[in-house]
CSV table of C-alpha atoms in Angstrom, one decimal:
chain,number,residue,atom,x,y,z
A,1,UNK,CA,49.7,87.8,86.9
A,2,UNK,CA,52.0,89.9,84.9
A,3,UNK,CA,52.4,93.4,86.1
A,4,UNK,CA,51.6,96.1,83.5
A,5,UNK,CA,54.8,97.4,82.1
A,6,UNK,CA,55.4,101.1,82.9
A,7,UNK,CA,55.3,103.4,80.0
A,8,UNK,CA,58.8,103.9,78.7
A,9,UNK,CA,60.4,107.2,78.0
A,10,UNK,CA,61.2,107.6,74.4
A,11,UNK,CA,64.9,106.7,73.8
A,12,UNK,CA,67.1,109.7,73.4
A,13,UNK,CA,67.9,110.3,69.8
A,14,UNK,CA,71.5,110.1,69.0
A,15,UNK,CA,73.0,112.4,66.5
A,16,UNK,CA,76.5,111.3,65.5
A,17,UNK,CA,78.1,114.7,65.1
A,18,UNK,CA,76.1,116.2,67.9
A,19,UNK,CA,77.3,113.5,70.3
A,20,UNK,CA,80.9,114.1,69.3
A,21,UNK,CA,80.5,117.9,69.8
A,22,UNK,CA,78.8,117.5,73.2
A,23,UNK,CA,81.6,115.0,74.3
A,24,UNK,CA,84.3,117.5,73.3
A,25,UNK,CA,82.4,120.3,75.0
A,26,UNK,CA,81.9,118.4,78.3
A,27,UNK,CA,85.4,117.1,78.3
A,28,UNK,CA,86.8,120.6,77.6
A,29,UNK,CA,84.7,122.0,80.4
A,30,UNK,CA,86.0,119.4,82.9
A,31,UNK,CA,89.6,119.8,81.8
A,32,UNK,CA,89.3,123.6,82.3
A,33,UNK,CA,87.9,123.0,85.7
A,34,UNK,CA,90.7,120.8,86.8
A,35,UNK,CA,93.2,123.2,85.3
A,36,UNK,CA,91.8,126.0,87.4
A,37,UNK,CA,91.9,123.7,90.5
A,38,UNK,CA,95.5,122.9,89.8
A,39,UNK,CA,96.6,126.4,90.6
A,40,UNK,CA,94.5,126.8,93.8
A,41,UNK,CA,96.0,126.8,97.2
A,42,UNK,CA,95.9,123.4,98.8
A,43,UNK,CA,93.5,123.1,101.7
A,44,UNK,CA,95.7,120.5,103.5
A,45,UNK,CA,97.9,121.1,106.5
A,46,UNK,CA,101.6,120.0,106.8
A,47,UNK,CA,100.7,118.4,110.1
A,48,UNK,CA,103.7,117.7,112.3
A,49,UNK,CA,105.2,121.0,111.2
A,50,UNK,CA,102.0,122.9,111.3
A,51,UNK,CA,99.6,122.4,114.2
A,52,UNK,CA,95.9,122.9,113.9
A,53,UNK,CA,94.2,125.5,116.0
A,54,UNK,CA,92.3,123.6,118.7
A,55,UNK,CA,89.1,125.0,120.2
A,56,UNK,CA,89.0,125.6,124.0
A,57,UNK,CA,86.0,123.2,124.3
A,58,UNK,CA,88.1,120.4,122.9
A,59,UNK,CA,88.2,117.3,125.1
A,60,UNK,CA,91.8,116.4,125.1
A,61,UNK,CA,94.3,115.1,127.6
A,62,UNK,CA,93.3,115.9,131.2
A,63,UNK,CA,94.9,118.6,133.3
A,64,UNK,CA,94.8,118.6,137.1
A,65,UNK,CA,95.2,121.6,139.2
A,66,UNK,CA,96.7,119.9,142.2
A,67,UNK,CA,96.6,123.0,144.5
A,68,UNK,CA,92.8,123.0,144.4
A,69,UNK,CA,92.1,119.3,144.4
A,70,UNK,CA,90.5,118.1,147.6
A,71,UNK,CA,90.7,114.4,147.0
A,72,UNK,CA,86.9,113.9,146.8
A,73,UNK,CA,87.1,111.1,144.3
A,74,UNK,CA,84.0,112.3,142.5
A,75,UNK,CA,85.7,112.2,139.1
A,76,UNK,CA,86.8,108.6,139.6
A,77,UNK,CA,83.2,107.7,140.7
A,78,UNK,CA,81.8,109.4,137.7
A,79,UNK,CA,84.0,107.7,135.2
A,80,UNK,CA,82.0,105.1,133.3
A,81,UNK,CA,85.1,103.0,132.5
A,82,UNK,CA,87.0,103.4,135.8
A,83,UNK,CA,90.1,104.8,134.3
A,84,UNK,CA,90.9,107.3,137.1
A,85,UNK,CA,92.9,106.0,140.0
A,86,UNK,CA,93.8,108.2,142.9
A,87,UNK,CA,95.5,107.7,146.3
A,88,UNK,CA,96.3,110.2,149.0
A,89,UNK,CA,96.6,110.6,152.7
A,90,UNK,CA,95.0,113.5,154.6
A,91,UNK,CA,96.9,115.3,157.3
A,92,UNK,CA,94.3,117.7,158.6
A,93,UNK,CA,93.9,120.2,155.8
A,94,UNK,CA,97.0,119.1,154.0
A,95,UNK,CA,96.7,116.3,151.4
A,96,UNK,CA,99.7,114.0,150.9
A,97,UNK,CA,99.4,112.8,147.3
A,98,UNK,CA,100.5,109.3,146.5
A,99,UNK,CA,99.0,108.8,143.0
A,100,UNK,CA,96.6,110.3,140.5
A,101,UNK,CA,96.7,108.4,137.3
A,102,UNK,CA,94.5,108.2,134.2
A,103,UNK,CA,94.6,105.2,132.0
A,104,UNK,CA,94.2,106.4,128.4
A,105,UNK,CA,93.8,102.9,127.1
A,106,UNK,CA,90.4,102.9,128.7
A,107,UNK,CA,89.5,106.6,128.6
A,108,UNK,CA,86.9,107.5,126.0
A,109,UNK,CA,87.1,111.3,126.5
A,110,UNK,CA,83.5,111.6,127.5
A,111,UNK,CA,84.2,114.5,129.9
A,112,UNK,CA,81.8,113.0,132.6
A,113,UNK,CA,84.7,113.2,135.1
A,114,UNK,CA,84.9,117.0,134.6
A,115,UNK,CA,81.3,117.9,135.5
A,116,UNK,CA,81.1,116.6,139.1
A,117,UNK,CA,84.3,118.3,140.2
A,118,UNK,CA,83.4,120.8,143.1
A,119,UNK,CA,86.6,122.8,142.7
A,120,UNK,CA,86.7,122.9,138.9
A,121,UNK,CA,90.3,121.7,139.2
A,122,UNK,CA,90.0,118.8,136.8
A,123,UNK,CA,89.5,119.7,133.2
A,124,UNK,CA,90.3,118.4,129.7
A,125,UNK,CA,92.9,120.4,127.9
A,126,UNK,CA,93.6,121.0,124.2
A,127,UNK,CA,96.5,118.6,124.0
A,128,UNK,CA,95.5,115.7,121.7
A,129,UNK,CA,98.6,113.9,120.6
A,130,UNK,CA,99.7,110.9,122.6
A,131,UNK,CA,101.9,108.4,120.9
A,132,UNK,CA,103.9,105.5,122.3
A,133,UNK,CA,105.1,102.1,121.5
A,134,UNK,CA,104.6,100.9,125.1
A,135,UNK,CA,101.1,100.4,126.6
A,136,UNK,CA,102.3,101.4,130.1
A,137,UNK,CA,103.0,104.9,128.8
A,138,UNK,CA,99.2,105.5,128.4
A,139,UNK,CA,98.7,105.2,132.1
A,140,UNK,CA,99.2,108.9,132.5
A,141,UNK,CA,100.4,110.4,135.8
A,142,UNK,CA,98.6,113.7,136.4
A,143,UNK,CA,100.5,114.7,139.5
A,144,UNK,CA,103.1,117.4,139.4
A,145,UNK,CA,104.4,116.5,142.8
A,146,UNK,CA,104.0,113.6,145.2
A,147,UNK,CA,103.7,113.5,148.9
A,148,UNK,CA,103.3,116.7,150.9
A,149,UNK,CA,104.2,120.1,149.4
A,150,UNK,CA,107.7,121.1,150.0
A,151,UNK,CA,106.9,124.8,150.2
A,152,UNK,CA,103.8,126.8,150.6
A,153,UNK,CA,102.1,127.8,147.3
A,154,UNK,CA,102.6,131.4,146.5
B,1,UNK,CA,138.7,95.4,68.4
B,2,UNK,CA,136.8,92.9,66.1
B,3,UNK,CA,133.7,94.1,64.5
B,4,UNK,CA,131.3,91.9,66.3
B,5,UNK,CA,132.7,93.0,69.7
B,6,UNK,CA,132.2,96.6,68.7
B,7,UNK,CA,128.6,95.9,67.9
B,8,UNK,CA,128.1,94.2,71.2
B,9,UNK,CA,129.9,97.0,73.1
B,10,UNK,CA,127.7,99.6,71.3
B,11,UNK,CA,124.6,97.6,72.2
B,12,UNK,CA,125.6,97.4,75.9
B,13,UNK,CA,126.3,101.1,76.0
B,14,UNK,CA,123.0,101.9,74.3
B,15,UNK,CA,121.2,99.6,76.7
B,16,UNK,CA,122.7,101.2,79.8
B,17,UNK,CA,122.0,104.7,78.6
B,18,UNK,CA,118.4,103.9,77.6
B,19,UNK,CA,117.7,102.0,80.8
B,20,UNK,CA,119.2,104.8,83.0
B,21,UNK,CA,117.2,107.5,81.2
B,22,UNK,CA,114.0,105.4,81.4
B,23,UNK,CA,114.4,104.7,85.1
B,24,UNK,CA,115.0,108.3,86.0
B,25,UNK,CA,112.3,109.5,83.7
B,26,UNK,CA,109.8,107.0,85.2
B,27,UNK,CA,110.7,108.0,88.7
B,28,UNK,CA,110.2,111.7,87.8
B,29,UNK,CA,106.9,110.9,86.1
B,30,UNK,CA,105.6,109.0,89.1
B,31,UNK,CA,106.5,111.9,91.4
B,32,UNK,CA,104.9,114.3,88.9
B,33,UNK,CA,101.8,112.3,88.6
B,34,UNK,CA,101.3,112.3,92.4
B,35,UNK,CA,102.0,116.0,92.5
B,36,UNK,CA,99.5,116.7,89.7
B,37,UNK,CA,96.9,114.5,91.3
B,38,UNK,CA,97.5,116.3,94.6
B,39,UNK,CA,97.2,119.8,93.3
B,40,UNK,CA,94.1,119.0,91.2
B,41,UNK,CA,92.5,117.8,94.4
B,42,UNK,CA,93.7,120.7,96.5
B,43,UNK,CA,96.2,118.4,98.2
B,44,UNK,CA,100.0,118.7,98.0
B,45,UNK,CA,101.1,115.2,97.2
B,46,UNK,CA,104.3,113.7,98.7
B,47,UNK,CA,106.1,116.3,100.9
B,48,UNK,CA,108.5,114.4,103.2
B,49,UNK,CA,111.0,112.2,101.4
B,50,UNK,CA,114.1,114.1,100.4
B,51,UNK,CA,113.1,117.5,101.6
B,52,UNK,CA,111.8,119.7,98.8
B,53,UNK,CA,108.3,118.6,97.9
B,54,UNK,CA,109.2,115.0,98.5
B,55,UNK,CA,111.5,114.7,95.4
B,56,UNK,CA,113.0,111.5,96.7
B,57,UNK,CA,109.6,109.7,97.1
B,58,UNK,CA,110.0,107.7,94.0
B,59,UNK,CA,113.5,106.6,95.0
B,60,UNK,CA,112.2,105.4,98.3
B,61,UNK,CA,109.3,103.7,96.7
B,62,UNK,CA,111.5,101.8,94.2
B,63,UNK,CA,113.8,100.7,97.0
B,64,UNK,CA,110.8,99.4,98.9
B,65,UNK,CA,109.5,97.6,95.8
B,66,UNK,CA,112.8,95.9,95.2
B,67,UNK,CA,112.9,94.5,98.8
B,68,UNK,CA,109.4,93.1,98.7
B,69,UNK,CA,108.8,89.4,98.7
B,70,UNK,CA,108.3,87.9,95.3
B,71,UNK,CA,105.1,85.9,95.4
B,72,UNK,CA,103.7,83.4,92.9
B,73,UNK,CA,100.4,81.7,93.6
B,74,UNK,CA,100.4,77.9,93.6
B,75,UNK,CA,97.7,77.7,91.0
B,76,UNK,CA,99.3,80.3,88.7
B,77,UNK,CA,100.8,79.4,85.4
B,78,UNK,CA,104.4,80.0,86.4
B,79,UNK,CA,105.9,80.4,83.0
B,80,UNK,CA,103.3,82.9,81.7
B,81,UNK,CA,103.4,84.7,85.1
B,82,UNK,CA,107.2,85.0,85.0
B,83,UNK,CA,107.5,85.9,81.3
B,84,UNK,CA,104.8,88.5,81.2
B,85,UNK,CA,106.6,91.3,83.2
B,86,UNK,CA,109.8,90.6,81.3
B,87,UNK,CA,108.1,90.9,78.0
B,88,UNK,CA,106.3,94.1,78.9
B,89,UNK,CA,109.5,95.6,80.2
B,90,UNK,CA,111.5,94.5,77.2
B,91,UNK,CA,109.1,96.0,74.7
B,92,UNK,CA,108.8,99.2,76.7
B,93,UNK,CA,112.6,99.6,76.7
B,94,UNK,CA,112.9,98.6,73.0
B,95,UNK,CA,110.5,101.4,72.0
B,96,UNK,CA,113.1,104.0,73.3
B,97,UNK,CA,115.6,102.7,70.7
B,98,UNK,CA,114.0,104.7,67.8
B,99,UNK,CA,113.2,107.9,69.7
B,100,UNK,CA,115.2,110.9,68.3
B,101,UNK,CA,116.4,112.8,71.4
B,102,UNK,CA,118.6,115.2,69.6
B,103,UNK,CA,120.3,115.5,66.1
B,104,UNK,CA,122.2,112.2,65.9
B,105,UNK,CA,121.3,111.1,69.4
B,106,UNK,CA,119.2,108.1,68.6
B,107,UNK,CA,120.2,104.5,69.3
B,108,UNK,CA,119.0,103.3,65.9
B,109,UNK,CA,117.5,105.4,63.1
B,110,UNK,CA,115.1,102.7,62.0
B,111,UNK,CA,113.5,103.5,58.6
B,112,UNK,CA,110.3,102.1,60.0
B,113,UNK,CA,110.5,103.8,63.4
B,114,UNK,CA,106.8,104.6,63.8
B,115,UNK,CA,105.9,101.2,62.6
B,116,UNK,CA,108.3,99.6,65.1
B,117,UNK,CA,106.8,101.5,68.0
B,118,UNK,CA,103.3,100.5,67.0
B,119,UNK,CA,104.3,96.9,66.7
B,120,UNK,CA,106.1,96.9,70.1
B,121,UNK,CA,103.2,98.6,71.8
B,122,UNK,CA,100.9,95.8,70.6
B,123,UNK,CA,103.3,93.2,72.0
B,124,UNK,CA,102.9,95.0,75.4
B,125,UNK,CA,99.3,94.1,75.2
B,126,UNK,CA,100.1,90.5,74.8
B,127,UNK,CA,102.2,90.7,78.0
B,128,UNK,CA,99.3,92.2,79.8
B,129,UNK,CA,97.0,89.4,78.6
B,130,UNK,CA,99.6,86.8,79.6
B,131,UNK,CA,99.9,88.4,83.1
B,132,UNK,CA,96.2,88.4,83.6
B,133,UNK,CA,95.7,84.8,82.4
B,134,UNK,CA,98.6,83.4,84.3
B,135,UNK,CA,97.7,85.0,87.6
B,136,UNK,CA,95.1,82.4,88.7
B,137,UNK,CA,92.8,85.2,89.8
B,138,UNK,CA,89.4,86.0,88.4
B,139,UNK,CA,90.0,89.8,88.6
B,140,UNK,CA,93.2,89.4,86.6
B,141,UNK,CA,91.4,87.4,84.0
B,142,UNK,CA,88.7,90.1,83.8
B,143,UNK,CA,91.4,92.7,83.3
B,144,UNK,CA,93.2,90.6,80.6
B,145,UNK,CA,89.9,90.0,78.8
B,146,UNK,CA,89.1,93.7,78.9
B,147,UNK,CA,92.5,94.5,77.5
B,148,UNK,CA,92.0,91.9,74.7
B,149,UNK,CA,88.6,93.4,73.9
B,150,UNK,CA,89.9,96.9,74.1
B,151,UNK,CA,93.0,96.3,72.0
B,152,UNK,CA,91.2,95.9,68.7
B,153,UNK,CA,89.1,99.0,69.2
B,154,UNK,CA,92.0,101.5,69.5
B,155,UNK,CA,94.9,99.9,67.6
B,156,UNK,CA,93.3,100.8,64.2
B,157,UNK,CA,92.7,104.5,65.0
B,158,UNK,CA,96.1,104.7,66.6
B,159,UNK,CA,97.8,103.4,63.4
B,160,UNK,CA,95.5,105.4,61.1
B,161,UNK,CA,96.0,108.7,63.0
B,162,UNK,CA,99.7,108.4,62.6
B,163,UNK,CA,99.4,108.3,58.8
B,164,UNK,CA,98.8,112.0,58.2
B,165,UNK,CA,102.3,113.1,59.4
B,166,UNK,CA,103.8,110.1,57.7
B,167,UNK,CA,102.1,111.2,54.5
B,168,UNK,CA,103.3,114.8,55.0
B,169,UNK,CA,106.9,113.9,55.5
B,170,UNK,CA,107.0,110.8,53.3
B,171,UNK,CA,108.9,108.8,55.9
B,172,UNK,CA,108.3,106.4,58.8
B,173,UNK,CA,111.6,107.5,60.4
B,174,UNK,CA,111.1,109.7,63.4
B,175,UNK,CA,114.5,111.4,63.0
B,176,UNK,CA,113.8,112.3,59.3
B,177,UNK,CA,110.4,113.6,60.1
B,178,UNK,CA,111.9,115.8,62.9
B,179,UNK,CA,114.6,117.1,60.6
B,180,UNK,CA,111.8,118.1,58.1
B,181,UNK,CA,110.3,120.3,60.7
B,182,UNK,CA,113.4,122.4,61.2
B,183,UNK,CA,112.4,125.2,58.9
B,184,UNK,CA,111.1,128.7,59.8
B,185,UNK,CA,113.8,129.0,62.5
B,186,UNK,CA,112.8,125.7,64.1
B,187,UNK,CA,109.1,126.4,64.1
B,188,UNK,CA,107.9,124.6,61.0
B,189,UNK,CA,106.3,122.0,63.2
B,190,UNK,CA,103.6,119.8,61.6
B,191,UNK,CA,100.9,121.6,63.6
B,192,UNK,CA,102.1,125.0,62.2
B,193,UNK,CA,103.0,123.7,58.7
B,194,UNK,CA,101.1,124.0,55.5
B,195,UNK,CA,99.1,120.9,56.6
B,196,UNK,CA,98.2,122.5,59.9
B,197,UNK,CA,94.4,121.8,59.7
B,198,UNK,CA,95.0,118.1,59.1
B,199,UNK,CA,97.5,118.0,62.0
B,200,UNK,CA,95.0,119.5,64.4
B,201,UNK,CA,92.4,117.0,63.2
B,202,UNK,CA,94.7,114.0,63.5
B,203,UNK,CA,96.4,114.8,66.8
B,204,UNK,CA,93.4,114.5,69.1
B,205,UNK,CA,92.6,111.1,67.5
B,206,UNK,CA,96.2,110.0,68.0
B,207,UNK,CA,96.2,111.3,71.6
B,208,UNK,CA,93.0,109.5,72.6
B,209,UNK,CA,94.1,106.3,71.0
B,210,UNK,CA,97.5,106.6,72.7
B,211,UNK,CA,95.8,107.0,76.1
B,212,UNK,CA,93.9,103.8,75.4
B,213,UNK,CA,97.1,102.1,74.2
B,214,UNK,CA,98.8,103.0,77.4
B,215,UNK,CA,95.8,101.8,79.5
B,216,UNK,CA,95.6,105.3,81.0
B,217,UNK,CA,92.4,106.7,82.5
B,218,UNK,CA,89.7,107.0,81.1
B,219,UNK,CA,90.7,103.8,79.4
B,220,UNK,CA,92.3,102.0,82.4
B,221,UNK,CA,89.8,99.2,82.3
B,222,UNK,CA,92.4,96.4,82.4
B,223,UNK,CA,93.5,97.6,85.9
B,224,UNK,CA,90.4,99.5,87.1
B,225,UNK,CA,91.3,99.6,90.8
B,226,UNK,CA,87.8,100.3,92.0
B,227,UNK,CA,86.3,97.3,90.2
B,228,UNK,CA,89.1,94.7,89.7
B,229,UNK,CA,91.4,95.3,92.7
B,230,UNK,CA,94.3,96.0,90.4
B,231,UNK,CA,93.2,94.1,87.3
B,232,UNK,CA,95.9,92.2,85.4
B,233,UNK,CA,98.7,92.9,88.0
B,234,UNK,CA,96.7,92.1,91.1
B,235,UNK,CA,98.9,89.1,92.0
B,236,UNK,CA,102.2,90.8,91.2
B,237,UNK,CA,104.5,91.9,93.9
B,238,UNK,CA,107.9,93.5,94.3
B,239,UNK,CA,110.1,93.8,91.2
B,240,UNK,CA,107.6,92.1,88.8
B,241,UNK,CA,105.0,94.7,89.8
B,242,UNK,CA,107.5,97.5,89.4
B,243,UNK,CA,108.1,96.3,85.8
B,244,UNK,CA,104.4,96.8,85.0
B,245,UNK,CA,104.7,100.2,86.7
B,246,UNK,CA,107.8,101.1,84.7
B,247,UNK,CA,106.1,100.0,81.5
B,248,UNK,CA,103.1,102.2,82.0
B,249,UNK,CA,105.1,105.4,82.5
B,250,UNK,CA,107.7,104.4,79.8
B,251,UNK,CA,104.9,103.8,77.3
B,252,UNK,CA,103.4,107.2,78.3
B,253,UNK,CA,106.7,108.9,77.5
B,254,UNK,CA,107.1,107.0,74.2
B,255,UNK,CA,103.6,108.1,73.1
B,256,UNK,CA,104.3,111.6,74.2
B,257,UNK,CA,107.6,111.5,72.4
B,258,UNK,CA,106.0,110.2,69.2
B,259,UNK,CA,103.4,113.0,69.4
B,260,UNK,CA,106.2,115.5,70.0
B,261,UNK,CA,108.4,114.2,67.2
B,262,UNK,CA,105.6,114.0,64.5
B,263,UNK,CA,103.4,116.9,65.4
B,264,UNK,CA,105.3,119.3,67.6
B,265,UNK,CA,108.7,119.4,65.9
B,266,UNK,CA,110.6,116.9,68.0
B,267,UNK,CA,113.9,118.4,69.1
B,268,UNK,CA,113.4,121.7,67.1
B,269,UNK,CA,113.0,124.8,69.1
B,270,UNK,CA,112.8,128.5,68.1
B,271,UNK,CA,116.2,129.8,67.2
B,272,UNK,CA,117.8,126.4,66.4
B,273,UNK,CA,119.1,127.8,63.1
B,274,UNK,CA,121.2,130.3,64.9
B,275,UNK,CA,123.3,127.7,66.6
B,276,UNK,CA,126.2,125.9,64.9
B,277,UNK,CA,125.0,122.4,63.8
B,278,UNK,CA,126.6,119.7,65.9
B,279,UNK,CA,127.7,122.0,68.7
B,280,UNK,CA,127.3,120.8,72.3
B,281,UNK,CA,124.9,123.6,73.2
B,282,UNK,CA,122.6,122.8,70.3
B,283,UNK,CA,122.6,119.1,71.3
B,284,UNK,CA,121.8,119.8,74.9
B,285,UNK,CA,119.1,122.4,74.1
B,286,UNK,CA,117.6,120.0,71.5
B,287,UNK,CA,117.6,117.2,74.0
B,288,UNK,CA,115.9,119.5,76.5
B,289,UNK,CA,113.3,120.6,74.0
B,290,UNK,CA,112.5,117.1,73.0
B,291,UNK,CA,112.1,115.8,76.6
B,292,UNK,CA,110.2,118.9,77.6
B,293,UNK,CA,107.7,118.4,74.7
B,294,UNK,CA,107.2,114.8,75.5
B,295,UNK,CA,106.8,115.5,79.2
B,296,UNK,CA,104.3,118.2,78.4
B,297,UNK,CA,102.2,115.6,76.6
B,298,UNK,CA,102.7,113.2,79.5
B,299,UNK,CA,101.4,116.0,81.7
B,300,UNK,CA,98.3,116.3,79.6
B,301,UNK,CA,97.8,112.5,80.0
B,302,UNK,CA,97.9,113.0,83.8
B,303,UNK,CA,95.6,116.0,83.6
B,304,UNK,CA,93.1,113.8,81.6
B,305,UNK,CA,93.4,111.0,84.1
B,306,UNK,CA,92.5,113.2,87.1
B,307,UNK,CA,89.6,114.8,85.2
B,308,UNK,CA,87.7,112.2,83.2
B,309,UNK,CA,86.1,109.2,85.0
B,310,UNK,CA,86.7,105.7,83.7
B,311,UNK,CA,84.5,104.6,80.8
B,312,UNK,CA,82.6,101.3,80.8
B,313,UNK,CA,83.9,98.6,78.5
B,314,UNK,CA,80.9,99.1,76.1
B,315,UNK,CA,81.6,102.8,76.0
B,316,UNK,CA,85.2,102.2,75.2
B,317,UNK,CA,84.2,99.9,72.3
B,318,UNK,CA,81.6,102.4,71.1
B,319,UNK,CA,84.2,105.1,71.1
B,320,UNK,CA,86.8,103.0,69.4
B,321,UNK,CA,84.6,101.4,66.7
B,322,UNK,CA,81.9,103.9,66.0
B,323,UNK,CA,83.8,107.1,66.5
B,324,UNK,CA,87.6,106.9,66.4
B,325,UNK,CA,87.9,104.4,63.6
B,326,UNK,CA,85.6,106.2,61.1
B,327,UNK,CA,87.0,109.6,62.1
B,328,UNK,CA,90.6,108.5,61.7
B,329,UNK,CA,89.8,107.0,58.3
B,330,UNK,CA,88.2,110.3,57.3
B,331,UNK,CA,91.2,112.2,58.5
B,332,UNK,CA,93.5,109.9,56.5
B,333,UNK,CA,91.4,110.7,53.4
B,334,UNK,CA,91.5,114.4,54.1
B,335,UNK,CA,95.2,114.2,54.7
B,336,UNK,CA,95.7,112.4,51.4
B,337,UNK,CA,93.7,115.0,49.4
B,338,UNK,CA,95.4,117.8,51.3
B,339,UNK,CA,98.9,116.5,50.4
B,340,UNK,CA,97.8,116.0,46.8
B,341,UNK,CA,96.6,119.6,46.7
B,342,UNK,CA,99.8,120.9,48.2
B,343,UNK,CA,101.7,119.0,45.5
B,344,UNK,CA,99.5,120.6,42.8
B,345,UNK,CA,100.2,124.0,44.2
B,346,UNK,CA,103.9,123.5,44.5
B,347,UNK,CA,104.4,122.0,41.0
């Protein structure tokens, strides 16, 4: 069964000179607009020379406050992709650090490692740029010193 | 030195000068196009190469293009594929021969200069069709067919819209027409002359037809990046591609130069009558005035490109056949009667 054809809108009437004038009008309008835009200040940023302002909540490269860390391993357990590896030996209250690495090839910057930290010593900073030609460079060492502290923290 | 050797020597010198100018001008135009596009879109365009606003970007690009691999598809028509860029490049260069850059600074003052430019511009179209047909690529064939369909719709208005200035100056030679606009302290340009209304009617027609002739947006259907990959030059790489690129910008400059020479006084600038004819200062200023006028028109072409969206092929045909052709015929008639009236008044 043939469907009933919907009623058609009456075709727009073309007026030769009117069409020419409206074309000139609309083109002139557009050209004026682009000419105005030409003199505006660019909104882009000259990136490597000019760095963007990063919000404090940004989830960037991790920062570890090694003085506070108690080697509880909660961040490594929380990590869904198991990219945090840590190794240390306890000497009573002192912790002798062997390793604390984060593999940024796996890390998806979900911030789940930051929430369980009891000492709030493991946070994500605002640094975002990490470029290398070698895969091994992305296994990032977060320790600032290894082994036992050489001197008491002030 | 025998006569024939002198001719050959002059031809070689002219070729080197024209080609050097063309290459530098094209490099500058490409850089300018990218800057104009950037600023219109609130960007900045190239900024790195060379330091100040990426001025060396085009040089870097051309070196990269020269070192690219030259590819020809197995199914391609090798002869057509190889001849096409050469043909396009040769015609684009040949058009520079009749451009009057400054008093006496013209490779050949052809009596039919305007006619020669029109003829060579049409040969460029053949090169484009050859390239598209020989590429063994359906997008290229589409581009070539579009060019073939488009060519008839704008060639007639382009030729007709050039008639009013030719009627006014009674010559096809660009240099003679330019010299005729030297009056009023170098300001008796066609657009300000006694035939000014006709000039202002015919110039937009010429400009639109020239845009179509150069395959510039909004008439860039043969290459239509968003529809046909790159149209007729999809399969071209390296130096062959750069020939098409050079041709586009060279043709833009030629059309700008024809517009400048016939409508905007060519090398004439205000105060040209104060300088001694033939002096070095006059020559240099005249050259500067001519190139500046042509580049100003090239800038308008870029401005149009980044403003107006691409037309459909049927819209191009409608514009060409239904509007530009009758209007340019009407303008030719008006010009004829106007010149007749001017003669009656003067006699």
